[in-house]
Amino acid sequence: MADQAFYLIYQEASDEECLLTIQPYKDEQALAEAINQLQAKEIDEYTIIHGKKLKASLRLAVELSDWDEE
C-alpha cells in the first residue's frame, strides 16, 4: 500500500479571499501535527480522506452583480 495517503481538506476565508487546501500526508503523525496547526488557527472544520493517490478536478461557478455602495 505504498500509494496510500491521508488527504486533509480544509478552507480558510477572509474578506479578501477564500482558499481551499487539499494536502496529502503519508503518515498519521504528520497528519496529527497538521490538524494541531489548524486548531491553533481556530479552523475546526476539515475533512480527512484515506486512500490511494487522488486525481481532482475543480468546477466553480461564480455569479457577479453590481455592488451599490451606500
PDB file of N, CA and C in Angstrom:
ATOM      1  N   MET A   1       0.820  -1.196   0.000  1.00  0.00           N
ATOM      2  CA  MET A   1       0.000   0.000   0.000  1.00  0.00           C
ATOM      3  C   MET A   1       0.861   1.256   0.000  1.00  0.00           C
ATOM      4  N   ALA A   2       1.889   1.288  -0.791  1.00  0.00           N
ATOM      5  CA  ALA A   2       2.785   2.434  -0.833  1.00  0.00           C
ATOM      6  C   ALA A   2       2.078   3.689  -1.344  1.00  0.00           C
ATOM      7  N   ASP A   3       1.022   3.520  -2.119  1.00  0.00           N
ATOM      8  CA  ASP A   3       0.316   4.669  -2.669  1.00  0.00           C
ATOM      9  C   ASP A   3      -0.743   5.224  -1.714  1.00  0.00           C
ATOM     10  N   GLN A   4      -0.937   4.604  -0.558  1.00  0.00           N
ATOM     11  CA  GLN A   4      -1.937   5.065   0.403  1.00  0.00           C
ATOM     12  C   GLN A   4      -1.463   6.348   1.076  1.00  0.00           C
ATOM     13  N   ALA A   5      -2.387   7.254   1.306  1.00  0.00           N
ATOM     14  CA  ALA A   5      -2.071   8.507   1.990  1.00  0.00           C
ATOM     15  C   ALA A   5      -3.329   9.039   2.656  1.00  0.00           C
ATOM     16  N   PHE A   6      -3.132   9.978   3.563  1.00  0.00           N
ATOM     17  CA  PHE A   6      -4.239  10.719   4.165  1.00  0.00           C
ATOM     18  C   PHE A   6      -4.314  12.060   3.450  1.00  0.00           C
ATOM     19  N   TYR A   7      -5.517  12.505   3.134  1.00  0.00           N
ATOM     20  CA  TYR A   7      -5.717  13.797   2.486  1.00  0.00           C
ATOM     21  C   TYR A   7      -6.527  14.677   3.419  1.00  0.00           C
ATOM     22  N   LEU A   8      -5.941  15.794   3.814  1.00  0.00           N
ATOM     23  CA  LEU A   8      -6.591  16.751   4.698  1.00  0.00           C
ATOM     24  C   LEU A   8      -7.139  17.884   3.844  1.00  0.00           C
ATOM     25  N   ILE A   9      -8.444  18.124   3.956  1.00  0.00           N
ATOM     26  CA  ILE A   9      -9.113  19.141   3.147  1.00  0.00           C
ATOM     27  C   ILE A   9      -9.719  20.170   4.092  1.00  0.00           C
ATOM     28  N   TYR A  10      -9.386  21.435   3.872  1.00  0.00           N
ATOM     29  CA  TYR A  10      -9.935  22.491   4.716  1.00  0.00           C
ATOM     30  C   TYR A  10     -10.006  23.803   3.936  1.00  0.00           C
ATOM     31  N   GLN A  11     -10.739  24.753   4.496  1.00  0.00           N
ATOM     32  CA  GLN A  11     -10.953  26.039   3.846  1.00  0.00           C
ATOM     33  C   GLN A  11     -10.591  27.165   4.799  1.00  0.00           C
ATOM     34  N   GLU A  12      -9.901  28.159   4.274  1.00  0.00           N
ATOM     35  CA  GLU A  12      -9.607  29.387   5.007  1.00  0.00           C
ATOM     36  C   GLU A  12     -10.243  30.534   4.230  1.00  0.00           C
ATOM     37  N   ALA A  13     -10.922  31.436   4.936  1.00  0.00           N
ATOM     38  CA  ALA A  13     -11.587  32.535   4.258  1.00  0.00           C
ATOM     39  C   ALA A  13     -11.387  33.834   5.020  1.00  0.00           C
ATOM     40  N   SER A  14     -11.343  34.912   4.263  1.00  0.00           N
ATOM     41  CA  SER A  14     -11.299  36.257   4.825  1.00  0.00           C
ATOM     42  C   SER A  14     -12.150  37.142   3.919  1.00  0.00           C
ATOM     43  N   ASP A  15     -12.185  38.431   4.212  1.00  0.00           N
ATOM     44  CA  ASP A  15     -12.949  39.351   3.365  1.00  0.00           C
ATOM     45  C   ASP A  15     -12.368  39.452   1.960  1.00  0.00           C
ATOM     46  N   GLU A  16     -11.070  39.196   1.824  1.00  0.00           N
ATOM     47  CA  GLU A  16     -10.394  39.368   0.538  1.00  0.00           C
ATOM     48  C   GLU A  16     -10.285  38.094  -0.291  1.00  0.00           C
ATOM     49  N   GLU A  17     -10.244  36.935   0.377  1.00  0.00           N
ATOM     50  CA  GLU A  17     -10.007  35.702  -0.378  1.00  0.00           C
ATOM     51  C   GLU A  17     -10.567  34.481   0.340  1.00  0.00           C
ATOM     52  N   CYS A  18     -10.689  33.408  -0.422  1.00  0.00           N
ATOM     53  CA  CYS A  18     -11.115  32.127   0.116  1.00  0.00           C
ATOM     54  C   CYS A  18     -10.173  31.073  -0.464  1.00  0.00           C
ATOM     55  N   LEU A  19      -9.549  30.299   0.394  1.00  0.00           N
ATOM     56  CA  LEU A  19      -8.557  29.327  -0.029  1.00  0.00           C
ATOM     57  C   LEU A  19      -8.982  27.930   0.391  1.00  0.00           C
ATOM     58  N   LEU A  20      -9.099  27.022  -0.574  1.00  0.00           N
ATOM     59  CA  LEU A  20      -9.399  25.617  -0.307  1.00  0.00           C
ATOM     60  C   LEU A  20      -8.107  24.835  -0.465  1.00  0.00           C
ATOM     61  N   THR A  21      -7.735  24.077   0.553  1.00  0.00           N
ATOM     62  CA  THR A  21      -6.484  23.327   0.541  1.00  0.00           C
ATOM     63  C   THR A  21      -6.762  21.837   0.639  1.00  0.00           C
ATOM     64  N   ILE A  22      -6.094  21.066  -0.214  1.00  0.00           N
ATOM     65  CA  ILE A  22      -6.111  19.607  -0.158  1.00  0.00           C
ATOM     66  C   ILE A  22      -4.660  19.180  -0.037  1.00  0.00           C
ATOM     67  N   GLN A  23      -4.287  18.692   1.142  1.00  0.00           N
ATOM     68  CA  GLN A  23      -2.883  18.388   1.425  1.00  0.00           C
ATOM     69  C   GLN A  23      -2.719  16.900   1.733  1.00  0.00           C
ATOM     70  N   PRO A  24      -1.801  16.208   1.025  1.00  0.00           N
ATOM     71  CA  PRO A  24      -1.567  14.789   1.321  1.00  0.00           C
ATOM     72  C   PRO A  24      -0.555  14.610   2.452  1.00  0.00           C
ATOM     73  N   TYR A  25      -0.743  13.555   3.243  1.00  0.00           N
ATOM     74  CA  TYR A  25       0.176  13.183   4.325  1.00  0.00           C
ATOM     75  C   TYR A  25       0.396  11.683   4.260  1.00  0.00           C
ATOM     76  N   LYS A  26       1.649  11.264   4.374  1.00  0.00           N
ATOM     77  CA  LYS A  26       1.992   9.845   4.280  1.00  0.00           C
ATOM     78  C   LYS A  26       1.743   9.090   5.579  1.00  0.00           C
ATOM     79  N   ASP A  27       1.827   9.772   6.730  1.00  0.00           N
ATOM     80  CA  ASP A  27       1.665   9.049   7.988  1.00  0.00           C
ATOM     81  C   ASP A  27       0.768   9.819   8.944  1.00  0.00           C
ATOM     82  N   GLU A  28       0.290   9.116   9.955  1.00  0.00           N
ATOM     83  CA  GLU A  28      -0.657   9.681  10.909  1.00  0.00           C
ATOM     84  C   GLU A  28      -0.029  10.774  11.779  1.00  0.00           C
ATOM     85  N   GLN A  29       1.251  10.666  12.068  1.00  0.00           N
ATOM     86  CA  GLN A  29       1.915  11.679  12.905  1.00  0.00           C
ATOM     87  C   GLN A  29       1.935  13.036  12.201  1.00  0.00           C
ATOM     88  N   ALA A  30       2.299  13.062  10.925  1.00  0.00           N
ATOM     89  CA  ALA A  30       2.316  14.314  10.168  1.00  0.00           C
ATOM     90  C   ALA A  30       0.902  14.891  10.060  1.00  0.00           C
ATOM     91  N   LEU A  31      -0.077  14.024   9.878  1.00  0.00           N
ATOM     92  CA  LEU A  31      -1.471  14.463   9.808  1.00  0.00           C
ATOM     93  C   LEU A  31      -1.905  15.082  11.134  1.00  0.00           C
ATOM     94  N   ALA A  32      -1.552  14.445  12.246  1.00  0.00           N
ATOM     95  CA  ALA A  32      -1.913  14.965  13.573  1.00  0.00           C
ATOM     96  C   ALA A  32      -1.286  16.340  13.807  1.00  0.00           C
ATOM     97  N   GLU A  33      -0.042  16.518  13.388  1.00  0.00           N
ATOM     98  CA  GLU A  33       0.613  17.817  13.537  1.00  0.00           C
ATOM     99  C   GLU A  33      -0.096  18.885  12.703  1.00  0.00           C
ATOM    100  N   ALA A  34      -0.508  18.534  11.501  1.00  0.00           N
ATOM    101  CA  ALA A  34      -1.229  19.483  10.644  1.00  0.00           C
ATOM    102  C   ALA A  34      -2.572  19.873  11.263  1.00  0.00           C
ATOM    103  N   ILE A  35      -3.269  18.907  11.842  1.00  0.00           N
ATOM    104  CA  ILE A  35      -4.549  19.185  12.482  1.00  0.00           C
ATOM    105  C   ILE A  35      -4.343  20.105  13.690  1.00  0.00           C
ATOM    106  N   ASN A  36      -3.273  19.896  14.453  1.00  0.00           N
ATOM    107  CA  ASN A  36      -2.961  20.775  15.583  1.00  0.00           C
ATOM    108  C   ASN A  36      -2.715  22.200  15.111  1.00  0.00           C
ATOM    109  N   GLN A  37      -2.047  22.346  13.969  1.00  0.00           N
ATOM    110  CA  GLN A  37      -1.807  23.682  13.422  1.00  0.00           C
ATOM    111  C   GLN A  37      -3.120  24.344  12.997  1.00  0.00           C
ATOM    112  N   LEU A  38      -4.032  23.555  12.426  1.00  0.00           N
ATOM    113  CA  LEU A  38      -5.336  24.105  12.047  1.00  0.00           C
ATOM    114  C   LEU A  38      -6.092  24.574  13.286  1.00  0.00           C
ATOM    115  N   GLN A  39      -6.062  23.775  14.334  1.00  0.00           N
ATOM    116  CA  GLN A  39      -6.756  24.150  15.560  1.00  0.00           C
ATOM    117  C   GLN A  39      -6.156  25.405  16.168  1.00  0.00           C
ATOM    118  N   ALA A  40      -4.854  25.591  16.047  1.00  0.00           N
ATOM    119  CA  ALA A  40      -4.214  26.813  16.532  1.00  0.00           C
ATOM    120  C   ALA A  40      -4.706  28.033  15.753  1.00  0.00           C
ATOM    121  N   LYS A  41      -5.063  27.825  14.474  1.00  0.00           N
ATOM    122  CA  LYS A  41      -5.622  28.904  13.645  1.00  0.00           C
ATOM    123  C   LYS A  41      -7.133  29.028  13.818  1.00  0.00           C
ATOM    124  N   GLU A  42      -7.697  28.244  14.740  1.00  0.00           N
ATOM    125  CA  GLU A  42      -9.131  28.196  15.013  1.00  0.00           C
ATOM    126  C   GLU A  42      -9.944  27.712  13.808  1.00  0.00           C
ATOM    127  N   ILE A  43      -9.353  26.804  13.043  1.00  0.00           N
ATOM    128  CA  ILE A  43     -10.057  26.125  11.949  1.00  0.00           C
ATOM    129  C   ILE A  43     -10.443  24.759  12.483  1.00  0.00           C
ATOM    130  N   ASP A  44     -11.739  24.567  12.700  1.00  0.00           N
ATOM    131  CA  ASP A  44     -12.176  23.306  13.295  1.00  0.00           C
ATOM    132  C   ASP A  44     -13.057  22.480  12.364  1.00  0.00           C
ATOM    133  N   GLU A  45     -13.224  22.928  11.143  1.00  0.00           N
ATOM    134  CA  GLU A  45     -13.978  22.145  10.166  1.00  0.00           C
ATOM    135  C   GLU A  45     -13.023  21.706   9.063  1.00  0.00           C
ATOM    136  N   TYR A  46     -12.861  20.402   8.938  1.00  0.00           N
ATOM    137  CA  TYR A  46     -11.989  19.835   7.931  1.00  0.00           C
ATOM    138  C   TYR A  46     -12.447  18.416   7.624  1.00  0.00           C
ATOM    139  N   THR A  47     -11.940  17.873   6.540  1.00  0.00           N
ATOM    140  CA  THR A  47     -12.265  16.512   6.119  1.00  0.00           C
ATOM    141  C   THR A  47     -10.967  15.743   5.935  1.00  0.00           C
ATOM    142  N   ILE A  48     -10.978  14.482   6.338  1.00  0.00           N
ATOM    143  CA  ILE A  48      -9.827  13.607   6.135  1.00  0.00           C
ATOM    144  C   ILE A  48     -10.279  12.438   5.276  1.00  0.00           C
ATOM    145  N   ILE A  49      -9.552  12.192   4.214  1.00  0.00           N
ATOM    146  CA  ILE A  49      -9.823  11.047   3.337  1.00  0.00           C
ATOM    147  C   ILE A  49      -8.586  10.164   3.363  1.00  0.00           C
ATOM    148  N   HIS A  50      -8.782   8.855   3.511  1.00  0.00           N
ATOM    149  CA  HIS A  50      -7.667   7.909   3.474  1.00  0.00           C
ATOM    150  C   HIS A  50      -7.848   7.047   2.239  1.00  0.00           C
ATOM    151  N   GLY A  51      -6.832   7.020   1.384  1.00  0.00           N
ATOM    152  CA  GLY A  51      -6.952   6.210   0.188  1.00  0.00           C
ATOM    153  C   GLY A  51      -5.760   6.357  -0.729  1.00  0.00           C
ATOM    154  N   LYS A  52      -5.943   5.898  -1.940  1.00  0.00           N
ATOM    155  CA  LYS A  52      -4.893   5.950  -2.943  1.00  0.00           C
ATOM    156  C   LYS A  52      -4.746   7.376  -3.471  1.00  0.00           C
ATOM    157  N   LYS A  53      -3.699   7.574  -4.241  1.00  0.00           N
ATOM    158  CA  LYS A  53      -3.448   8.876  -4.844  1.00  0.00           C
ATOM    159  C   LYS A  53      -4.706   9.328  -5.590  1.00  0.00           C
ATOM    160  N   LEU A  54      -5.093  10.574  -5.362  1.00  0.00           N
ATOM    161  CA  LEU A  54      -6.330  11.089  -5.921  1.00  0.00           C
ATOM    162  C   LEU A  54      -6.068  12.005  -7.103  1.00  0.00           C
ATOM    163  N   LYS A  55      -7.002  12.008  -8.009  1.00  0.00           N
ATOM    164  CA  LYS A  55      -6.994  12.958  -9.109  1.00  0.00           C
ATOM    165  C   LYS A  55      -8.209  13.859  -8.897  1.00  0.00           C
ATOM    166  N   ALA A  56      -8.005  15.148  -8.964  1.00  0.00           N
ATOM    167  CA  ALA A  56      -9.090  16.077  -8.659  1.00  0.00           C
ATOM    168  C   ALA A  56      -9.337  17.021  -9.829  1.00  0.00           C
ATOM    169  N   SER A  57     -10.581  17.416  -9.946  1.00  0.00           N
ATOM    170  CA  SER A  57     -10.927  18.481 -10.881  1.00  0.00           C
ATOM    171  C   SER A  57     -11.825  19.449 -10.132  1.00  0.00           C
ATOM    172  N   LEU A  58     -11.729  20.690 -10.479  1.00  0.00           N
ATOM    173  CA  LEU A  58     -12.482  21.729  -9.794  1.00  0.00           C
ATOM    174  C   LEU A  58     -13.437  22.376 -10.777  1.00  0.00           C
ATOM    175  N   ARG A  59     -14.696  22.449 -10.375  1.00  0.00           N
ATOM    176  CA  ARG A  59     -15.705  23.152 -11.159  1.00  0.00           C
ATOM    177  C   ARG A  59     -16.256  24.247 -10.275  1.00  0.00           C
ATOM    178  N   LEU A  60     -16.180  25.460 -10.752  1.00  0.00           N
ATOM    179  CA  LEU A  60     -16.552  26.600  -9.934  1.00  0.00           C
ATOM    180  C   LEU A  60     -17.467  27.515 -10.735  1.00  0.00           C
ATOM    181  N   ALA A  61     -18.568  27.897 -10.132  1.00  0.00           N
ATOM    182  CA  ALA A  61     -19.479  28.855 -10.760  1.00  0.00           C
ATOM    183  C   ALA A  61     -19.569  30.069  -9.843  1.00  0.00           C
ATOM    184  N   VAL A  62     -19.367  31.236 -10.410  1.00  0.00           N
ATOM    185  CA  VAL A  62     -19.435  32.477  -9.649  1.00  0.00           C
ATOM    186  C   VAL A  62     -20.383  33.417 -10.367  1.00  0.00           C
ATOM    187  N   GLU A  63     -21.335  33.937  -9.638  1.00  0.00           N
ATOM    188  CA  GLU A  63     -22.268  34.907 -10.211  1.00  0.00           C
ATOM    189  C   GLU A  63     -21.908  36.277  -9.663  1.00  0.00           C
ATOM    190  N   LEU A  64     -21.594  37.203 -10.551  1.00  0.00           N
ATOM    191  CA  LEU A  64     -21.216  38.552 -10.157  1.00  0.00           C
ATOM    192  C   LEU A  64     -22.360  39.515 -10.458  1.00  0.00           C
ATOM    193  N   SER A  65     -22.530  40.478  -9.572  1.00  0.00           N
ATOM    194  CA  SER A  65     -23.536  41.515  -9.799  1.00  0.00           C
ATOM    195  C   SER A  65     -22.969  42.843  -9.325  1.00  0.00           C
ATOM    196  N   ASP A  66     -23.594  43.932  -9.727  1.00  0.00           N
ATOM    197  CA  ASP A  66     -23.147  45.262  -9.315  1.00  0.00           C
ATOM    198  C   ASP A  66     -23.266  45.411  -7.824  1.00  0.00           C
ATOM    199  N   TRP A  67     -22.288  46.095  -7.246  1.00  0.00           N
ATOM    200  CA  TRP A  67     -22.300  46.347  -5.817  1.00  0.00           C
ATOM    201  C   TRP A  67     -22.547  47.832  -5.613  1.00  0.00           C
ATOM    202  N   ASP A  68     -23.633  48.149  -4.949  1.00  0.00           N
ATOM    203  CA  ASP A  68     -24.001  49.535  -4.694  1.00  0.00           C
ATOM    204  C   ASP A  68     -23.488  49.931  -3.322  1.00  0.00           C
ATOM    205  N   GLU A  69     -22.543  50.875  -3.303  1.00  0.00           N
ATOM    206  CA  GLU A  69     -22.041  51.388  -2.027  1.00  0.00           C
ATOM    207  C   GLU A  69     -23.024  52.404  -1.479  1.00  0.00           C
ATOM    208  N   GLU A  70     -23.241  52.347  -0.188  1.00  0.00           N
ATOM    209  CA  GLU A  70     -24.177  53.281   0.421  1.00  0.00           C
ATOM    210  C   GLU A  70     -23.443  54.403   1.097  1.00  0.00           C
TER     211      GLU A  70
END
